[in-house]
Short mmCIF file of C-alpha atoms and ligand atoms in Angstrom, two decimals:
data_model
loop_
_atom_site.label_atom_id
_atom_site.label_comp_id
_atom_site.label_asym_id
_atom_site.label_seq_id
_atom_site.Cartn_x
_atom_site.Cartn_y
_atom_site.Cartn_z
CA MET A 1 80.85 4.31 48.70
CA LYS A 2 77.28 3.61 49.68
CA ARG A 3 77.03 0.59 51.90
CA ASN A 4 74.29 -1.94 52.59
CA GLN A 5 75.69 -2.14 56.10
CA ASP A 6 74.53 1.44 56.93
CA ILE A 7 70.93 0.40 56.32
CA VAL A 8 71.41 -2.91 58.13
CA LYS A 9 72.55 -0.96 61.20
CA LEU A 10 69.55 1.39 61.09
CA THR A 11 67.21 -1.59 60.72
CA GLU A 12 68.78 -3.39 63.65
CA LYS A 13 68.49 -0.31 65.81
CA HIS A 14 65.00 0.88 64.91
CA ILE A 15 62.95 -1.84 63.19
CA ALA A 16 61.07 -4.51 65.11
CA SER A 17 62.90 -7.77 64.50
CA THR A 18 59.98 -9.66 62.93
CA TYR A 19 62.02 -10.74 59.91
CA GLY A 20 65.30 -12.57 59.57
CA ARG A 21 66.73 -10.37 56.82
CA TYR A 22 69.46 -10.92 54.26
CA PRO A 23 72.19 -8.29 54.70
CA ILE A 24 71.40 -6.19 51.63
CA ALA A 25 69.16 -3.17 51.10
CA LEU A 26 67.41 -3.16 47.73
CA VAL A 27 67.06 0.42 46.55
CA ARG A 28 66.00 0.26 42.90
CA GLY A 29 64.16 -2.11 40.58
CA LYS A 30 63.28 -2.38 36.90
CA GLY A 31 61.58 -5.41 35.39
CA THR A 32 63.23 -8.56 36.76
CA GLN A 33 66.30 -6.64 37.97
CA LEU A 34 67.08 -5.19 41.39
CA TRP A 35 70.00 -3.16 42.68
CA ASP A 36 71.25 -2.98 46.25
CA ARG A 37 72.73 0.07 47.94
CA SER A 38 76.28 -0.80 46.92
CA GLY A 39 75.19 -1.01 43.27
CA LYS A 40 75.24 -4.82 42.99
CA GLN A 41 72.64 -6.12 40.56
CA TYR A 42 70.35 -9.11 41.08
CA THR A 43 67.83 -11.06 39.04
CA ASP A 44 64.71 -11.40 41.16
CA PHE A 45 63.04 -14.79 41.67
CA VAL A 46 61.16 -13.63 44.78
CA SER A 47 59.02 -10.75 43.41
CA GLY A 48 58.51 -9.18 46.83
CA LEU A 49 56.84 -12.50 47.73
CA ALA A 50 54.57 -12.92 44.70
CA VAL A 51 53.71 -9.22 44.59
CA ASP A 52 55.71 -7.87 41.65
CA ASN A 53 54.17 -10.17 39.03
CA LEU A 54 54.66 -7.55 36.29
CA GLY A 55 58.24 -6.92 37.35
CA HIS A 56 59.45 -3.90 39.27
CA CYS A 57 58.12 -0.44 38.48
CA HIS A 58 56.11 -1.44 35.41
CA ALA A 59 55.66 1.70 33.28
CA ALA A 60 51.85 1.38 33.12
CA VAL A 61 51.54 1.02 36.90
CA VAL A 62 53.99 3.84 37.63
CA GLU A 63 52.12 6.14 35.23
CA ALA A 64 48.73 5.30 36.76
CA ILE A 65 50.13 6.04 40.22
CA ARG A 66 51.63 9.36 39.09
CA LYS A 67 48.37 10.39 37.48
CA GLN A 68 46.21 9.40 40.45
CA ALA A 69 48.65 10.94 42.95
CA GLY A 70 48.14 14.31 41.29
CA LEU A 71 44.38 13.93 41.35
CA LEU A 72 43.29 12.37 44.65
CA LEU A 73 45.15 10.20 47.18
CA HIS A 74 42.53 9.40 49.77
CA VAL A 75 38.93 10.01 50.68
CA SER A 76 36.65 8.09 52.97
CA ASN A 77 34.43 5.23 51.96
CA LEU A 78 31.64 7.48 53.22
CA TYR A 79 31.70 8.63 49.58
CA HIS A 80 31.82 6.85 46.26
CA ILE A 81 35.37 6.36 44.98
CA GLN A 82 35.73 6.23 41.22
CA PRO A 83 38.89 4.06 40.87
CA GLN A 84 37.47 1.65 43.48
CA ALA A 85 34.16 1.18 41.68
CA GLU A 86 35.97 0.83 38.37
CA LEU A 87 38.46 -1.70 39.75
CA ALA A 88 35.60 -3.81 41.12
CA ALA A 89 33.90 -3.73 37.72
CA ASP A 90 37.18 -4.71 36.02
CA LEU A 91 37.64 -7.61 38.45
CA ALA A 92 34.04 -8.76 38.03
CA GLU A 93 34.71 -9.10 34.32
CA VAL A 94 37.59 -11.52 34.79
CA CYS A 95 36.54 -13.34 37.97
CA PHE A 96 33.46 -15.31 39.08
CA ALA A 97 32.84 -12.73 41.81
CA ASP A 98 30.34 -9.88 41.31
CA LYS A 99 31.05 -7.87 44.45
CA PHE A 100 34.20 -6.99 46.36
CA PHE A 101 35.28 -5.64 49.71
CA PHE A 102 38.63 -3.87 49.50
CA CYS A 103 41.22 -3.79 52.25
CA ASN A 104 45.00 -3.46 52.39
CA SER A 105 46.55 -6.91 52.76
CA GLY A 106 46.07 -10.64 52.50
CA THR A 107 45.48 -11.15 56.19
CA GLU A 108 42.81 -8.45 56.16
CA ALA A 109 41.11 -10.11 53.19
CA ASN A 110 40.96 -13.37 55.16
CA GLU A 111 39.70 -11.58 58.29
CA ALA A 112 36.90 -10.20 56.13
CA ALA A 113 36.15 -13.71 54.84
CA ILE A 114 36.07 -15.15 58.35
CA LYS A 115 33.62 -12.48 59.51
CA LEU A 116 31.47 -12.80 56.40
CA VAL A 117 31.01 -16.58 56.50
CA ARG A 118 30.03 -16.43 60.17
CA LYS A 119 27.50 -13.69 59.56
CA TYR A 120 26.12 -15.40 56.45
CA PHE A 121 24.84 -18.26 58.60
CA HIS A 122 23.91 -16.03 61.54
CA ASP A 123 21.64 -14.05 59.18
CA ARG A 124 19.92 -17.30 58.21
CA GLY A 125 19.26 -18.20 61.83
CA LYS A 126 21.89 -20.95 61.89
CA LYS A 127 24.43 -21.65 64.59
CA GLN A 128 27.31 -22.45 62.23
CA HIS A 129 30.61 -20.76 62.88
CA GLU A 130 33.33 -23.38 62.45
CA ILE A 131 35.78 -23.10 59.55
CA ILE A 132 37.81 -26.04 58.27
CA THR A 133 41.37 -25.20 57.14
CA MET A 134 44.35 -27.29 56.03
CA ASP A 135 47.60 -28.37 57.64
CA TYR A 136 50.50 -26.30 56.27
CA SER A 137 48.11 -23.55 55.20
CA PHE A 138 49.03 -19.90 55.46
CA HIS A 139 46.37 -17.23 55.77
CA GLY A 140 48.12 -14.34 57.53
CA ARG A 141 49.39 -13.03 60.86
CA THR A 142 46.51 -11.15 62.47
CA LEU A 143 44.72 -13.21 65.10
CA GLY A 144 41.80 -14.47 63.02
CA SER A 145 43.90 -15.39 59.99
CA LEU A 146 46.61 -16.76 62.29
CA SER A 147 44.02 -19.02 63.89
CA ALA A 148 43.01 -20.18 60.41
CA THR A 149 46.67 -20.91 59.63
CA ALA A 150 47.24 -24.54 60.59
CA GLN A 151 50.94 -24.35 61.43
CA LYS A 152 51.88 -24.63 65.10
CA LYS A 153 55.16 -22.73 64.68
CA PHE A 154 53.22 -19.53 63.94
CA HIS A 155 50.89 -19.99 66.92
CA THR A 156 53.53 -20.31 69.64
CA GLY A 157 53.22 -17.57 72.21
CA PHE A 158 49.93 -16.13 71.04
CA ALA A 159 47.33 -18.25 72.82
CA PRO A 160 44.43 -18.10 73.19
CA LEU A 161 43.73 -18.08 69.46
CA LEU A 162 40.33 -17.42 67.94
CA ASN A 163 37.88 -20.25 68.47
CA GLY A 164 36.15 -22.08 65.67
CA PHE A 165 38.81 -23.60 63.41
CA LYS A 166 39.33 -27.26 62.61
CA TYR A 167 42.51 -28.37 60.89
CA VAL A 168 42.70 -31.32 58.49
CA PRO A 169 45.40 -32.63 56.13
CA PHE A 170 45.58 -30.90 52.72
CA ASP A 171 44.63 -32.93 49.65
CA ASN A 172 42.49 -35.29 51.70
CA PRO A 173 38.76 -34.90 50.94
CA GLN A 174 37.80 -37.70 53.35
CA ALA A 175 39.35 -35.73 56.22
CA VAL A 176 37.20 -32.73 55.33
CA GLU A 177 34.07 -34.87 55.09
CA LYS A 178 34.83 -36.30 58.54
CA ALA A 179 35.49 -32.85 60.04
CA VAL A 180 32.22 -31.29 58.86
CA SER A 181 29.73 -30.96 61.70
CA ALA A 182 26.44 -29.17 62.36
CA LYS A 183 28.61 -26.19 63.40
CA THR A 184 30.63 -25.93 60.19
CA CYS A 185 30.11 -22.84 58.03
CA ALA A 186 32.99 -22.92 55.54
CA VAL A 187 36.09 -24.56 54.15
CA LEU A 188 39.02 -22.19 53.61
CA VAL A 189 41.82 -23.43 51.35
CA GLU A 190 44.66 -22.26 49.09
CA PRO A 191 44.44 -23.77 45.56
CA VAL A 192 48.20 -24.26 45.78
CA GLN A 193 49.67 -23.99 49.26
CA GLY A 194 52.28 -21.23 49.13
CA GLU A 195 54.18 -20.64 52.34
CA GLY A 196 53.49 -24.25 53.39
CA GLY A 197 55.74 -25.57 50.63
CA VAL A 198 54.21 -25.00 47.16
CA ASN A 199 52.02 -28.04 47.76
CA LEU A 200 49.76 -29.21 44.95
CA ALA A 201 46.61 -31.29 45.40
CA ALA A 202 45.36 -34.21 43.28
CA PRO A 203 43.50 -33.06 40.13
CA ASP A 204 40.06 -33.93 41.54
CA TYR A 205 40.62 -32.68 45.10
CA PHE A 206 38.86 -29.37 44.71
CA ILE A 207 35.96 -30.95 42.82
CA LYS A 208 35.47 -33.29 45.77
CA LEU A 209 35.76 -30.37 48.20
CA LYS A 210 33.10 -28.44 46.31
CA LYS A 211 30.77 -31.47 46.37
CA ILE A 212 31.22 -31.80 50.12
CA CYS A 213 30.46 -28.10 50.58
CA GLN A 214 27.37 -28.30 48.40
CA ALA A 215 26.10 -31.45 50.13
CA HIS A 216 26.39 -29.79 53.54
CA LYS A 217 25.34 -26.33 52.31
CA ILE A 218 28.52 -24.70 53.56
CA LEU A 219 30.72 -22.12 51.82
CA LEU A 220 33.94 -22.77 49.94
CA VAL A 221 36.53 -20.00 50.29
CA PHE A 222 39.69 -19.89 48.18
CA ASP A 223 42.65 -17.97 49.53
CA GLU A 224 44.24 -16.77 46.28
CA VAL A 225 46.36 -14.13 47.96
CA GLN A 226 49.50 -15.80 46.57
CA THR A 227 48.11 -17.79 43.61
CA GLY A 228 46.10 -14.90 42.16
CA PHE A 229 47.00 -12.61 39.27
CA GLY A 230 48.71 -15.03 36.96
CA ARG A 231 51.08 -16.69 39.37
CA THR A 232 49.95 -20.24 38.46
CA GLY A 233 49.46 -19.56 34.75
CA THR A 234 45.86 -18.38 34.72
CA LEU A 235 44.63 -15.12 36.18
CA PHE A 236 43.24 -17.09 39.15
CA ALA A 237 44.17 -20.63 40.13
CA TYR A 238 40.52 -21.63 40.59
CA GLU A 239 40.25 -21.58 36.78
CA GLN A 240 42.55 -24.61 36.70
CA VAL A 241 41.13 -26.77 39.48
CA GLY A 242 37.68 -27.40 38.02
CA VAL A 243 35.54 -25.47 40.52
CA THR A 244 34.38 -22.00 41.38
CA PRO A 245 34.49 -21.11 45.07
CA ASP A 246 31.83 -19.02 46.86
CA LEU A 247 34.40 -16.50 48.05
CA ILE A 248 37.93 -15.55 47.04
CA THR A 249 40.55 -13.59 48.95
CA LEU A 250 43.13 -11.56 47.04
CA ALA A 251 46.10 -9.29 47.78
CA LYS A 252 49.83 -9.54 46.98
CA ALA A 253 50.00 -8.96 43.18
CA LEU A 254 46.60 -7.25 43.00
CA GLY A 255 48.07 -3.75 43.27
CA GLY A 256 51.03 -4.19 40.91
CA GLY A 257 53.32 -3.46 43.87
CA VAL A 258 51.01 -1.25 45.95
CA ALA A 259 49.28 -2.50 49.13
CA ILE A 260 45.72 -3.63 48.48
CA GLY A 261 43.63 -6.68 49.37
CA ALA A 262 40.15 -7.83 48.49
CA LEU A 263 37.43 -10.27 49.38
CA GLY A 264 35.22 -11.16 46.43
CA GLY A 265 32.16 -13.32 46.01
CA THR A 266 28.83 -13.82 44.41
CA ARG A 267 26.26 -11.11 45.03
CA GLU A 268 24.14 -13.39 47.24
CA VAL A 269 27.04 -14.16 49.58
CA MET A 270 28.66 -10.71 49.56
CA ASP A 271 25.36 -9.03 50.44
CA THR A 272 25.93 -10.40 53.94
CA PHE A 273 27.94 -7.25 54.52
CA VAL A 274 25.62 -4.29 55.08
CA PRO A 275 26.52 -0.80 56.34
CA GLY A 276 28.24 -0.97 59.71
CA THR A 277 29.26 -4.64 59.60
CA HIS A 278 32.81 -4.31 58.28
CA ALA A 279 35.17 -1.53 57.21
CA ALA A 280 38.70 -0.39 56.48
CA THR A 281 39.68 3.28 56.37
CA PHE A 282 42.21 2.81 53.59
CA GLY A 283 40.30 -0.01 51.90
CA GLY A 284 39.86 0.67 48.19
CA ASN A 285 41.64 4.03 48.30
CA PRO A 286 42.07 5.83 44.96
CA LEU A 287 45.84 5.37 44.71
CA ALA A 288 45.90 1.61 45.31
CA CYS A 289 42.89 1.04 43.06
CA ALA A 290 44.39 3.04 40.20
CA ALA A 291 47.57 0.97 40.45
CA ALA A 292 45.56 -2.26 40.57
CA ARG A 293 43.53 -1.29 37.51
CA ALA A 294 46.68 -0.58 35.50
CA SER A 295 48.27 -3.83 36.62
CA LEU A 296 45.20 -5.89 35.76
CA GLN A 297 45.11 -4.35 32.31
CA VAL A 298 48.64 -5.55 31.58
CA LEU A 299 48.05 -9.02 33.05
CA THR A 300 44.98 -9.55 30.89
CA ARG A 301 46.66 -8.44 27.63
CA LYS A 302 46.36 -11.09 24.97
CA GLY A 303 49.24 -13.55 25.18
CA PHE A 304 50.77 -12.21 28.44
CA LEU A 305 49.86 -15.13 30.68
CA GLU A 306 50.20 -17.69 27.87
CA LYS A 307 53.82 -16.65 27.52
CA SER A 308 54.39 -16.95 31.27
CA VAL A 309 52.99 -20.50 31.15
CA ARG A 310 55.55 -21.46 28.50
CA THR A 311 58.29 -19.85 30.60
CA GLY A 312 57.06 -21.79 33.63
CA GLN A 313 57.17 -25.07 31.73
CA TYR A 314 60.72 -24.36 30.61
CA PHE A 315 61.73 -23.45 34.18
CA LEU A 316 60.22 -26.65 35.57
CA GLU A 317 62.05 -28.75 32.93
CA ARG A 318 65.35 -27.14 33.85
CA LEU A 319 64.72 -27.72 37.57
CA ILE A 320 63.95 -31.38 36.84
CA GLU A 321 67.27 -31.58 35.00
CA VAL A 322 69.06 -30.18 38.06
CA ALA A 323 67.21 -32.60 40.32
CA ALA A 324 68.53 -35.52 38.26
CA GLN A 325 72.11 -34.30 38.75
CA PHE A 326 72.05 -33.58 42.47
CA PRO A 327 71.16 -36.33 44.95
CA MET A 328 70.22 -33.83 47.70
CA VAL A 329 67.19 -32.69 45.64
CA ARG A 330 64.11 -34.60 46.79
CA GLN A 331 61.52 -33.18 44.41
CA VAL A 332 60.66 -30.27 42.17
CA ARG A 333 57.07 -29.17 41.75
CA GLY A 334 54.75 -26.29 41.04
CA MET A 335 52.39 -24.64 38.63
CA GLY A 336 52.97 -21.73 36.26
CA LEU A 337 55.68 -19.58 37.79
CA MET A 338 55.12 -20.81 41.33
CA LEU A 339 57.81 -23.46 41.56
CA ALA A 340 59.78 -25.18 44.28
CA MET A 341 62.72 -27.50 44.83
CA GLU A 342 62.64 -29.57 47.98
CA LEU A 343 66.03 -30.56 49.39
CA ASN A 344 66.93 -33.23 51.92
CA GLN A 345 68.60 -30.53 54.04
CA SER A 346 68.45 -26.81 54.81
CA GLY A 347 68.35 -24.59 51.74
CA SER A 348 69.63 -21.49 53.51
CA GLY A 349 73.21 -21.86 52.20
CA VAL A 350 71.93 -22.12 48.63
CA VAL A 351 69.93 -18.90 49.04
CA PHE A 352 73.02 -17.03 50.30
CA ASP A 353 75.26 -18.47 47.62
CA CYS A 354 72.80 -17.61 44.83
CA MET A 355 72.53 -14.09 46.23
CA ARG A 356 76.32 -13.81 46.07
CA GLN A 357 76.05 -14.82 42.40
CA GLY A 358 73.34 -12.19 41.74
CA TYR A 359 70.15 -14.27 42.00
CA LEU A 360 67.47 -13.78 44.64
CA ILE A 361 65.48 -16.87 45.65
CA ASN A 362 63.88 -17.74 48.94
CA CYS A 363 63.57 -20.74 51.19
CA ILE A 364 60.43 -21.92 52.99
CA GLN A 365 59.87 -24.64 55.56
CA ASP A 366 63.70 -24.71 55.95
CA ARG A 367 64.32 -27.19 53.12
CA ILE A 368 62.20 -25.89 50.22
CA LEU A 369 63.63 -23.43 47.71
CA ARG A 370 60.83 -21.36 46.21
CA PHE A 371 60.90 -19.64 42.82
CA ILE A 372 58.27 -16.97 42.23
CA PRO A 373 59.84 -14.61 39.68
CA PRO A 374 58.09 -11.75 37.92
CA LEU A 375 55.95 -13.31 35.17
CA ILE A 376 58.10 -11.52 32.57
CA VAL A 377 61.21 -13.53 33.50
CA THR A 378 63.11 -14.77 30.43
CA LYS A 379 64.53 -18.19 29.58
CA LYS A 380 67.98 -16.62 29.58
CA GLU A 381 67.48 -15.37 33.15
CA ILE A 382 66.26 -18.82 34.14
CA ASP A 383 69.35 -20.38 32.54
CA GLY A 384 71.47 -17.98 34.58
CA LEU A 385 69.78 -19.02 37.81
CA ILE A 386 70.10 -22.70 36.94
CA GLU A 387 73.87 -22.33 36.49
CA ALA A 388 74.11 -20.45 39.81
CA MET A 389 72.06 -23.18 41.51
CA LYS A 390 74.37 -25.87 40.16
CA VAL A 391 77.32 -24.06 41.69
CA SER A 392 75.52 -23.67 45.02
CA LEU A 393 74.13 -27.20 45.15
CA GLY A 394 77.59 -28.51 44.28
CA LYS A 395 78.80 -27.14 47.62
CA LEU A 396 76.28 -29.17 49.63
CA LYS A 397 76.97 -32.63 51.02
CA SER A 398 74.49 -35.21 49.73
C1 LIG B 1 50.97 -13.84 51.98
C2 LIG B 1 49.71 -14.60 52.19
C3 LIG B 1 48.73 -14.12 53.09
C4 LIG B 1 48.93 -12.91 53.94
O1 LIG B 1 49.06 -11.75 53.21
P1 LIG B 1 49.60 -10.39 53.92
O2 LIG B 1 49.39 -9.36 52.86
O3 LIG B 1 51.04 -10.63 54.24
O4 LIG B 1 48.77 -10.17 55.11
C5 LIG B 1 47.55 -14.82 53.17
N1 LIG B 1 47.33 -15.93 52.44
C6 LIG B 1 48.26 -16.42 51.58
C7 LIG B 1 47.95 -17.63 50.78
C8 LIG B 1 49.48 -15.77 51.45
O5 LIG B 1 50.41 -16.27 50.64
#
């Protein structure tokens, strides 16, 4: 019999130990379902961390990849790349941004944003380089994005970090106003904090942020790496918070399961980048762009996101019902299909127990269970998870 343990052993021997991994190897996926090496089946409420928004191996994405793979895999950005140009045009139709820089991940998209906002002011003869970011933010693991990430636990051991970041509490416009100085060039913020705990801001927070940015003539950057592509119920979360940022960073679900990231913005701001100022060899490669185009087409089909919003509402109601039954649940919260349940204790046992019962969820900040299923998840699958959660929560001491 094929064993998960064989893969676990190989991983332990040959893979850098950057992740604490659950002891299964997922080898196949279809829609909301995953199978491990022993053949055990799971319903996925993790989506490869908000990547597989269409579900696993969506037929349209797989077909686009097949087609592109037989045509052209990679050429340099020294030349024009058809799927890249077409993807940018597709995105421009559904997003405030007119121009895009393509890269391969979320952290790279944020690195591009950090460089761009600095140069934007440099080009205008201004000595403004400081970026304000939020406590419990997450922007990535490379040194620039890590420095933007205002969580000490990620910084330990990597000093000195990049200069020029100021951290303030999330959902506190006064703190931002106070932190702005003559050196400030931008505010970088997630519309809903993801890794930091699925933290939502007050309804007028982003409107106030935008006003502060306009008053001080600084740029507002939204990190929509996790919230983008339907996760919160609209294609982008900025559509729901009452403001349009100057720049947006994207990755995760952009490629329908393939690695791709992007920085987008208005023409005026994006034109800061001129030949020689920024680059990525694989950025906007034909394969990733073809996959992203196919994925975007499905996400923007009439009724697709509307249905996911109704599913999200149902999910939230069911989580609220569980919260009322179990005293160790502190709060449930979220938007669209980006939901969380905060416990008064570690959630790690619940994750393992749900996995045993065939449901994959994950736990952030030790005590927060996060639910980010494919947007095609059904009410029946949610009911199944809820029953599994009741079993698991029933084993905890209140
Ligand atoms: C995951 C994430 C990132 C980093 O993306 P990578 O592709 O892992 O580099 C950045 N910002 C947010 C909000 C994220 O959730």
